[in-house]
XYZ file of N, CA and C in Angstrom:
639
model
N 85.069 -67.823 39.813
C 85.424 -69.195 40.159
C 84.637 -70.218 39.343
N 83.449 -69.825 38.866
C 82.615 -70.761 38.126
C 82.849 -70.661 36.616
N 83.640 -69.696 36.196
C 83.851 -69.496 34.771
C 84.996 -70.352 34.247
N 85.500 -69.966 33.090
C 86.608 -70.675 32.464
C 87.641 -69.661 31.977
N 88.840 -70.156 31.665
C 89.858 -69.310 31.069
C 90.458 -68.307 32.036
N 90.794 -67.127 31.511
C 91.495 -66.110 32.302
C 90.672 -65.628 33.487
N 89.362 -65.531 33.305
C 88.513 -65.074 34.400
C 88.589 -66.002 35.601
N 88.548 -67.297 35.343
C 88.637 -68.271 36.434
C 90.005 -68.208 37.108
N 91.060 -68.113 36.292
C 92.414 -68.034 36.844
C 92.599 -66.773 37.680
N 92.017 -65.666 37.221
C 92.119 -64.413 37.979
C 91.399 -64.536 39.316
N 90.227 -65.184 39.314
C 89.471 -65.366 40.555
C 90.237 -66.270 41.516
N 90.849 -67.333 40.991
C 91.629 -68.234 41.843
C 92.836 -67.514 42.436
N 93.507 -66.689 41.623
C 94.662 -65.939 42.125
C 94.238 -64.954 43.212
N 93.110 -64.272 42.982
C 92.610 -63.317 43.977
C 92.279 -64.024 45.283
N 91.644 -65.191 45.183
C 91.296 -65.950 46.387
C 92.558 -66.403 47.120
N 93.543 -66.832 46.374
C 94.814 -67.267 46.981
C 95.471 -66.111 47.735
N 95.585 -64.940 47.077
C 96.208 -63.772 47.717
C 95.428 -63.371 48.970
N 94.107 -63.420 48.889
C 93.260 -63.038 50.031
C 93.500 -63.958 51.217
N 93.473 -65.265 50.970
C 93.656 -66.225 52.061
C 95.057 -66.107 52.656
N 96.054 -65.998 51.790
C 97.436 -65.910 52.269
C 97.656 -64.653 53.116
N 97.076 -63.548 52.683
C 97.216 -62.290 53.424
C 96.478 -62.357 54.762
N 95.269 -62.896 54.757
C 94.496 -63.003 56.003
C 95.190 -63.910 57.015
N 95.810 -64.974 56.539
C 96.515 -65.864 57.453
C 97.666 -65.140 58.144
N 98.385 -64.292 57.399
C 99.469 -63.516 58.020
C 98.932 -62.510 59.035
N 97.752 -61.949 58.728
C 97.158 -60.980 59.654
C 96.667 -61.650 60.945
N 96.108 -62.849 60.802
C 95.542 -63.541 61.965
C 96.578 -64.336 62.752
N 97.748 -64.535 62.178
C 98.759 -65.400 62.804
C 99.066 -65.049 64.265
N 99.227 -63.766 64.633
C 99.525 -63.462 66.042
C 98.404 -63.836 67.010
N 97.190 -63.907 66.516
C 96.032 -64.151 67.384
C 95.542 -65.607 67.324
N 95.843 -66.290 66.211
C 95.409 -67.685 66.031
C 96.597 -68.484 65.503
N 97.638 -68.625 66.299
C 98.910 -69.182 65.793
C 98.806 -70.610 65.249
N 98.093 -71.490 65.946
C 98.068 -72.887 65.519
C 97.189 -73.080 64.283
N 96.041 -72.436 64.297
C 95.117 -72.566 63.154
C 95.754 -72.018 61.876
N 96.323 -70.804 61.976
C 96.909 -70.191 60.781
C 98.114 -70.978 60.277
N 98.891 -71.550 61.196
C 100.055 -72.354 60.787
C 99.602 -73.587 59.999
N 98.526 -74.214 60.468
C 98.018 -75.413 59.795
C 97.519 -75.078 58.390
N 96.702 -74.027 58.263
C 96.156 -73.669 56.961
C 97.265 -73.192 56.020
N 98.206 -72.421 56.554
C 99.298 -71.884 55.727
C 100.155 -73.007 55.154
N 100.275 -74.107 55.886
C 101.103 -75.223 55.416
C 100.539 -75.852 54.151
N 99.253 -75.623 53.875
C 98.644 -76.141 52.647
C 98.887 -75.205 51.466
N 99.325 -73.982 51.761
C 99.628 -73.022 50.697
C 101.118 -72.999 50.357
N 101.938 -72.998 51.409
C 103.384 -72.919 51.211
C 104.083 -73.825 52.220
N 105.231 -74.316 51.855
C 106.016 -75.155 52.752
C 106.904 -74.291 53.645
N 106.293 -73.307 54.303
C 106.990 -72.395 55.197
C 106.078 -72.095 56.379
N 106.667 -71.532 57.417
C 105.876 -71.136 58.574
C 105.295 -69.747 58.358
N 104.019 -69.595 58.682
C 103.383 -68.289 58.544
C 104.007 -67.283 59.499
N 104.590 -67.775 60.584
C 105.145 -66.880 61.600
C 106.515 -66.328 61.215
N 107.028 -66.770 60.067
C 108.299 -66.231 59.573
C 108.082 -65.272 58.414
N 106.795 -64.993 58.115
C 106.480 -64.133 56.979
C 106.366 -62.673 57.422
N 106.595 -61.776 56.463
C 106.504 -60.340 56.756
C 105.051 -59.927 56.945
N 104.860 -58.881 57.726
C 103.514 -58.326 57.932
C 103.015 -57.722 56.604
N 101.769 -57.982 56.217
C 101.263 -57.484 54.932
C 101.287 -55.961 54.846
N 101.592 -55.446 53.667
C 101.555 -54.017 53.411
C 100.581 -53.720 52.278
N 99.913 -52.594 52.368
C 98.924 -52.214 51.358
C 99.636 -51.785 50.077
N 99.161 -52.344 48.948
C 99.659 -51.935 47.630
C 98.545 -51.121 46.978
N 98.672 -49.803 47.074
C 97.619 -48.912 46.583
C 97.350 -49.091 45.088
N 98.352 -49.532 44.343
C 98.186 -49.663 42.889
C 97.216 -50.778 42.520
N 96.962 -51.686 43.458
C 96.056 -52.810 43.176
C 94.596 -52.486 43.510
N 94.344 -51.334 44.078
C 92.976 -50.978 44.455
C 92.223 -50.450 43.233
N 91.110 -51.068 42.938
C 90.273 -50.688 41.785
C 88.845 -50.536 42.299
N 88.441 -49.291 42.546
C 87.119 -49.050 43.131
C 85.992 -49.502 42.212
N 86.185 -49.383 40.900
C 85.147 -49.830 39.956
C 84.974 -51.342 40.011
N 86.091 -52.053 40.062
C 86.029 -53.514 40.141
C 85.392 -53.947 41.461
N 85.701 -53.240 42.540
C 85.106 -53.565 43.835
C 83.591 -53.358 43.813
N 83.150 -52.251 43.199
C 81.712 -51.975 43.109
C 81.012 -53.035 42.270
N 81.637 -53.454 41.168
C 81.055 -54.489 40.320
C 80.986 -55.819 41.070
N 82.034 -56.138 41.802
C 82.036 -57.367 42.586
C 80.957 -57.360 43.652
N 80.761 -56.203 44.281
C 79.716 -56.087 45.307
C 78.343 -56.276 44.688
N 78.118 -55.715 43.502
C 76.829 -55.869 42.819
C 76.580 -57.334 42.463
N 77.605 -58.008 41.951
C 77.469 -59.429 41.609
C 77.133 -60.243 42.853
N 77.780 -59.918 43.970
C 77.506 -60.623 45.228
C 76.065 -60.415 45.675
N 75.571 -59.176 45.579
C 74.208 -58.878 46.013
C 73.173 -59.536 45.093
N 73.450 -59.576 43.794
C 72.533 -60.240 42.864
C 72.476 -61.736 43.160
N 73.638 -62.344 43.389
C 73.684 -63.763 43.725
C 72.909 -64.040 45.014
N 73.068 -63.162 46.007
C 72.333 -63.320 47.264
C 70.833 -63.211 47.069
N 70.399 -62.287 46.203
C 68.970 -62.107 45.943
C 68.371 -63.348 45.285
N 69.117 -63.950 44.356
C 68.634 -65.160 43.689
C 68.554 -66.317 44.688
N 69.515 -66.419 45.570
C 69.479 -67.477 46.584
C 68.303 -67.286 47.530
N 68.029 -66.050 47.919
C 66.863 -65.793 48.785
C 65.569 -66.160 48.061
N 65.497 -65.847 46.767
C 64.318 -66.203 45.965
C 64.099 -67.716 46.003
N 65.161 -68.479 45.815
C 65.032 -69.932 45.850
C 64.573 -70.403 47.225
N 65.157 -69.846 48.262
C 64.789 -70.240 49.628
C 63.324 -69.936 49.914
N 62.865 -68.746 49.509
C 61.474 -68.356 49.740
C 60.489 -69.232 48.969
N 60.945 -69.838 47.880
C 60.082 -70.704 47.064
C 60.331 -72.183 47.346
N 61.023 -72.471 48.450
C 61.230 -73.850 48.861
C 62.125 -74.655 47.939
N 63.062 -73.980 47.268
C 63.951 -74.658 46.334
C 65.333 -74.842 46.956
N 65.993 -75.928 46.581
C 67.383 -76.110 46.981
C 68.241 -75.038 46.305
N 69.311 -74.613 46.970
C 70.134 -73.541 46.430
C 70.813 -73.931 45.117
N 71.035 -75.246 44.911
C 71.661 -75.672 43.652
C 70.634 -76.087 42.602
N 69.345 -75.895 42.907
C 68.309 -76.241 41.932
C 68.322 -75.238 40.783
N 68.282 -75.723 39.542
C 68.311 -74.795 38.406
C 66.977 -74.090 38.219
N 67.021 -72.843 37.786
C 65.832 -72.114 37.364
C 65.740 -72.223 35.844
N 64.601 -71.835 35.285
C 64.425 -71.961 33.840
C 65.413 -71.068 33.088
N 65.444 -69.807 33.464
C 66.358 -68.852 32.834
C 66.324 -67.554 33.616
N 67.428 -66.820 33.594
C 67.518 -65.526 34.268
C 67.999 -64.486 33.268
N 67.346 -63.340 33.275
C 67.823 -62.190 32.509
C 68.166 -61.085 33.496
N 69.316 -60.450 33.311
C 69.751 -59.377 34.206
C 69.955 -58.111 33.391
N 69.244 -57.063 33.771
C 69.362 -55.751 33.131
C 70.241 -54.886 34.031
N 71.479 -54.694 33.637
C 72.413 -53.924 34.458
C 73.661 -53.608 33.645
N 74.658 -53.055 34.322
C 75.925 -52.705 33.667
C 76.938 -53.844 33.737
N 76.545 -54.988 34.287
C 77.463 -56.126 34.406
C 77.854 -56.630 33.015
N 79.119 -56.967 32.852
C 79.602 -57.469 31.559
C 79.935 -58.955 31.591
N 80.012 -59.539 32.778
C 80.340 -60.968 32.894
C 79.482 -61.568 33.996
N 78.618 -62.509 33.629
C 77.697 -63.110 34.603
C 78.047 -64.559 34.898
N 79.266 -64.980 34.576
C 79.627 -66.385 34.749
C 79.552 -66.822 36.212
N 79.964 -65.943 37.136
C 79.886 -66.302 38.556
C 78.443 -66.422 39.013
N 77.583 -65.530 38.536
C 76.168 -65.590 38.908
C 75.535 -66.859 38.355
N 75.835 -67.176 37.088
C 75.280 -68.380 36.458
C 75.743 -69.634 37.189
N 77.014 -69.650 37.602
C 77.528 -70.806 38.323
C 76.887 -70.964 39.684
N 76.755 -69.857 40.420
C 76.154 -69.915 41.747
C 74.673 -70.263 41.688
N 73.984 -69.773 40.654
C 72.546 -70.031 40.507
C 72.261 -71.340 39.788
N 73.299 -71.930 39.169
C 73.140 -73.156 38.380
C 72.079 -72.970 37.298
N 72.099 -71.798 36.665
C 71.065 -71.404 35.706
C 71.677 -70.531 34.613
N 71.243 -70.703 33.360
C 71.726 -69.799 32.302
C 71.334 -68.348 32.588
N 72.263 -67.428 32.378
C 72.019 -66.003 32.622
C 72.276 -65.235 31.332
N 71.279 -64.423 30.947
C 71.430 -63.555 29.775
C 71.545 -62.118 30.256
N 72.576 -61.423 29.808
C 72.780 -60.031 30.184
C 72.094 -59.120 29.179
N 71.356 -58.129 29.710
C 70.616 -57.203 28.865
C 70.955 -55.769 29.264
N 70.774 -54.856 28.320
C 70.921 -53.438 28.614
C 69.543 -52.786 28.607
N 69.470 -51.563 29.111
C 68.192 -50.852 29.138
C 67.293 -51.376 30.244
N 65.988 -51.285 30.035
C 65.012 -51.724 31.025
C 64.033 -52.703 30.373
N 63.558 -53.685 31.123
C 62.621 -54.663 30.552
C 61.259 -54.031 30.274
N 60.626 -54.460 29.195
C 59.311 -53.956 28.797
C 58.243 -54.908 29.331
N 57.833 -54.680 30.582
C 56.864 -55.567 31.225
C 55.437 -55.235 30.811
N 54.608 -56.272 30.790
C 53.163 -56.109 30.654
C 52.539 -56.556 31.980
N 51.748 -55.685 32.600
C 51.116 -56.008 33.875
C 49.718 -56.573 33.601
N 49.472 -57.783 34.059
C 48.193 -58.450 33.809
C 47.550 -58.815 35.142
N 46.362 -58.262 35.448
C 45.663 -58.640 36.685
C 45.153 -60.069 36.580
N 45.325 -60.843 37.649
C 44.956 -62.261 37.601
C 43.853 -62.644 38.580
N 43.716 -61.891 39.665
C 42.751 -62.293 40.698
C 42.447 -61.119 41.616
N 41.207 -61.078 42.118
C 40.818 -60.077 43.118
C 40.642 -60.794 44.446
N 41.392 -60.362 45.466
C 41.314 -60.990 46.787
C 40.640 -60.037 47.771
N 39.460 -60.392 48.280
C 38.772 -59.542 49.260
C 39.567 -59.442 50.556
N 39.500 -58.288 51.186
C 40.098 -58.086 52.505
C 38.967 -58.198 53.521
N 38.776 -59.400 54.070
C 37.623 -59.658 54.946
C 37.692 -58.840 56.235
N 38.869 -58.515 56.690
C 38.982 -57.711 57.912
C 38.347 -56.338 57.710
N 38.620 -55.729 56.548
C 38.050 -54.418 56.246
C 36.573 -54.530 55.893
N 36.229 -55.512 55.061
C 34.836 -55.663 54.630
C 33.923 -55.997 55.801
N 34.374 -56.883 56.672
C 33.546 -57.275 57.821
C 33.277 -56.117 58.758
N 34.292 -55.303 58.980
C 34.133 -54.166 59.887
C 33.215 -53.101 59.295
N 33.272 -52.925 57.978
C 32.521 -51.845 57.336
C 31.112 -52.266 56.927
N 30.991 -53.498 56.388
C 29.703 -53.885 55.786
C 28.973 -54.970 56.566
N 29.604 -55.529 57.569
C 28.988 -56.508 58.471
C 28.262 -57.625 57.720
N 26.937 -57.666 57.759
C 26.189 -58.787 57.172
C 26.337 -58.854 55.658
N 26.687 -57.745 55.021
C 26.855 -57.741 53.571
C 28.273 -58.141 53.141
N 29.147 -58.339 54.109
C 30.554 -58.594 53.791
C 30.729 -59.850 52.941
N 30.007 -60.921 53.281
C 30.188 -62.179 52.544
C 29.752 -62.059 51.086
N 28.532 -61.556 50.787
C 28.162 -61.421 49.368
C 29.047 -60.426 48.608
N 29.555 -59.388 49.292
C 30.480 -58.454 48.632
C 31.783 -59.164 48.285
N 32.270 -59.983 49.213
C 33.497 -60.732 48.965
C 33.322 -61.691 47.790
N 32.172 -62.342 47.722
C 31.901 -63.258 46.608
C 31.855 -62.503 45.285
N 31.226 -61.313 45.305
C 31.145 -60.502 44.094
C 32.539 -60.058 43.645
N 33.390 -59.709 44.601
C 34.762 -59.320 44.265
C 35.530 -60.495 43.657
N 35.379 -61.663 44.261
C 36.105 -62.836 43.783
C 35.670 -63.236 42.383
N 34.401 -62.991 42.056
C 33.879 -63.376 40.746
C 34.020 -62.278 39.691
N 34.442 -61.102 40.129
C 34.545 -59.971 39.194
C 35.739 -60.132 38.257
N 35.697 -59.429 37.136
C 36.800 -59.438 36.185
C 37.963 -58.624 36.761
N 39.119 -59.258 36.998
C 40.248 -58.546 37.610
C 40.663 -57.290 36.849
N 40.611 -57.345 35.520
C 41.014 -56.184 34.722
C 40.068 -55.013 34.951
N 38.747 -55.299 34.995
C 37.765 -54.238 35.230
C 37.950 -53.619 36.607
N 38.180 -54.475 37.610
C 38.379 -53.982 38.973
C 39.632 -53.119 39.048
N 40.712 -53.543 38.401
C 41.959 -52.779 38.434
C 41.767 -51.413 37.782
N 41.048 -51.376 36.651
C 40.810 -50.104 35.965
C 39.966 -49.166 36.823
N 38.920 -49.699 37.461
C 38.088 -48.860 38.341
C 38.883 -48.383 39.550
N 39.759 -49.245 40.067
C 40.505 -48.919 41.288
C 41.436 -47.735 41.094
N 41.802 -47.445 39.857
C 42.681 -46.306 39.602
C 42.037 -44.990 40.023
N 40.691 -44.964 40.099
C 39.987 -43.757 40.537
C 39.844 -43.708 42.058
N 40.261 -44.785 42.740
C 40.196 -44.811 44.202
C 39.062 -45.637 44.760
N 38.117 -46.060 43.914
C 37.001 -46.888 44.388
C 36.437 -47.695 43.232
N 35.648 -48.725 43.576
C 34.980 -49.537 42.552
C 33.508 -49.674 42.931
N 32.685 -49.934 41.926
C 31.252 -50.138 42.163
C 30.878 -51.544 41.717
N 30.245 -52.292 42.647
C 29.821 -53.661 42.377
C 28.316 -53.775 42.527
N 27.748 -54.699 41.774
C 26.334 -55.023 41.943
C 26.245 -56.230 42.865
N 25.658 -56.018 44.043
C 25.551 -57.075 45.046
C 24.086 -57.235 45.421
N 23.505 -58.386 45.089
C 22.083 -58.658 45.371
C 21.186 -57.559 44.795
N 21.511 -57.150 43.571
C 20.701 -56.144 42.895
C 20.926 -54.729 43.352
N 21.924 -54.510 44.186
C 22.206 -53.166 44.719
C 23.642 -52.782 44.384
N 23.839 -51.549 43.935
C 25.187 -51.060 43.657
C 25.882 -50.697 44.961
N 27.074 -51.238 45.138
C 27.852 -50.986 46.353
C 29.195 -50.390 45.938
N 29.538 -49.238 46.529
C 30.822 -48.579 46.253
C 31.837 -49.007 47.315
N 32.992 -49.442 46.856
C 34.050 -49.881 47.757
C 35.311 -49.065 47.516
N 36.011 -48.723 48.599
C 37.325 -48.127 48.374
C 38.361 -49.249 48.262
N 39.542 -48.910 47.847
C 40.532 -49.928 47.504
C 41.113 -50.665 48.709
N 40.791 -50.239 49.930
C 41.281 -50.953 51.110
C 40.533 -52.268 51.312
N 39.409 -52.440 50.619
C 38.595 -53.634 50.802
C 39.023 -54.824 49.962
N 40.044 -54.671 49.150
C 40.465 -55.771 48.286
C 41.885 -55.529 47.770
N 42.427 -56.569 47.207
C 43.745 -56.489 46.566
C 43.652 -57.135 45.194
N 44.182 -56.466 44.196
C 44.237 -57.043 42.851
C 45.623 -57.660 42.665
N 45.654 -58.973 42.535
C 46.921 -59.647 42.297
C 47.260 -59.573 40.811
N 48.538 -59.363 40.540
C 48.958 -59.153 39.159
C 50.147 -60.041 38.822
N 50.250 -60.375 37.568
C 51.423 -61.043 37.020
C 52.170 -60.068 36.127
N 53.490 -60.188 36.133
C 54.287 -59.450 35.158
C 54.631 -60.388 34.021
N 54.405 -59.925 32.816
C 54.743 -60.703 31.632
C 55.873 -60.018 30.880
N 56.785 -60.820 30.361
C 57.849 -60.322 29.500
C 57.836 -61.181 28.244
N 57.547 -60.543 27.129
C 57.414 -61.253 25.854
C 56.360 -62.350 25.956
N 55.288 -62.047 26.684
C 54.173 -62.979 26.795
C 54.358 -64.079 27.817
N 55.479 -64.078 28.551
C 55.744 -65.121 29.536
C 55.718 -64.542 30.943
N 55.109 -65.295 31.879
C 55.051 -64.855 33.272
C 56.447 -64.913 33.892
N 56.799 -63.871 34.621
C 58.125 -63.797 35.229
C 58.018 -63.283 36.655
N 59.046 -63.550 37.435
C 59.222 -62.925 38.741
C 60.370 -61.933 38.622
N 60.271 -60.847 39.369
C 61.250 -59.758 39.220
C 61.881 -59.430 40.570
N 63.206 -59.355 40.577
C 63.965 -58.925 41.747
C 64.708 -57.655 41.382
N 64.849 -56.759 42.337
C 65.595 -55.526 42.094
C 66.721 -55.408 43.104
N 67.915 -55.191 42.601
C 69.095 -55.003 43.445
C 69.775 -53.730 42.990
N 69.599 -52.653 43.760
C 70.132 -51.371 43.330
C 69.508 -50.966 42.010
N 70.333 -50.689 41.024
C 69.829 -50.309 39.706
C 69.639 -51.529 38.795
N 70.009 -52.716 39.275
C 69.883 -53.928 38.462
C 68.499 -54.538 38.609
N 67.966 -55.021 37.490
C 66.676 -55.724 37.486
C 66.926 -57.173 37.076
N 66.522 -58.095 37.928
C 66.716 -59.514 37.674
C 65.375 -60.133 37.328
N 65.271 -60.693 36.141
C 64.027 -61.286 35.657
C 64.200 -62.809 35.654
N 63.337 -63.486 36.421
C 63.391 -64.952 36.525
C 62.201 -65.531 35.782
N 62.500 -66.321 34.745
C 61.439 -66.946 33.961
C 60.794 -68.064 34.769
N 59.483 -68.088 34.777
C 58.785 -69.160 35.507
C 58.728 -70.436 34.679
């Protein structure tokens, strides 16, 4: 619906057929409502129309699966905007989608943002940005030492902490004393970079949606 040319016309035709068919199906149960809406489509009564019949030749399971994926990707982008306090029609900087989709015009229109389609998988660089102490764990385990340990964690190099954490624990110098911590005592916050730029990443099934910050 947001595209141009044949794609837009096909979407409009599909929407028309869907609405017209649903009105015939609902007519016995919602006679006045369906009659009113149907009058905007055709100058005839919906109650004089034949009951819809299934045309098996029009069923395309691949097209249905692609449409479902596009719908889920659009929903994920809208949730992202909502979670970040953005209006649904607010534009994002740029979106890259790694998937089997061949036409992203509907997604771009719904997101009000340029969309670039990519194949393969994105080559992310993970960069640690901050170490956040878990005071609930530190306080219970180290009591009076919890505050200086938390300060040492906050001032530590995030990259060094992340590398040490891969072994399951880290060692800090706190007031001249080496203190060993397990990874439950802190969280290393990380940024994902793509081509040197910070991005947010959404995953919908096998599709990866990269939102440029």
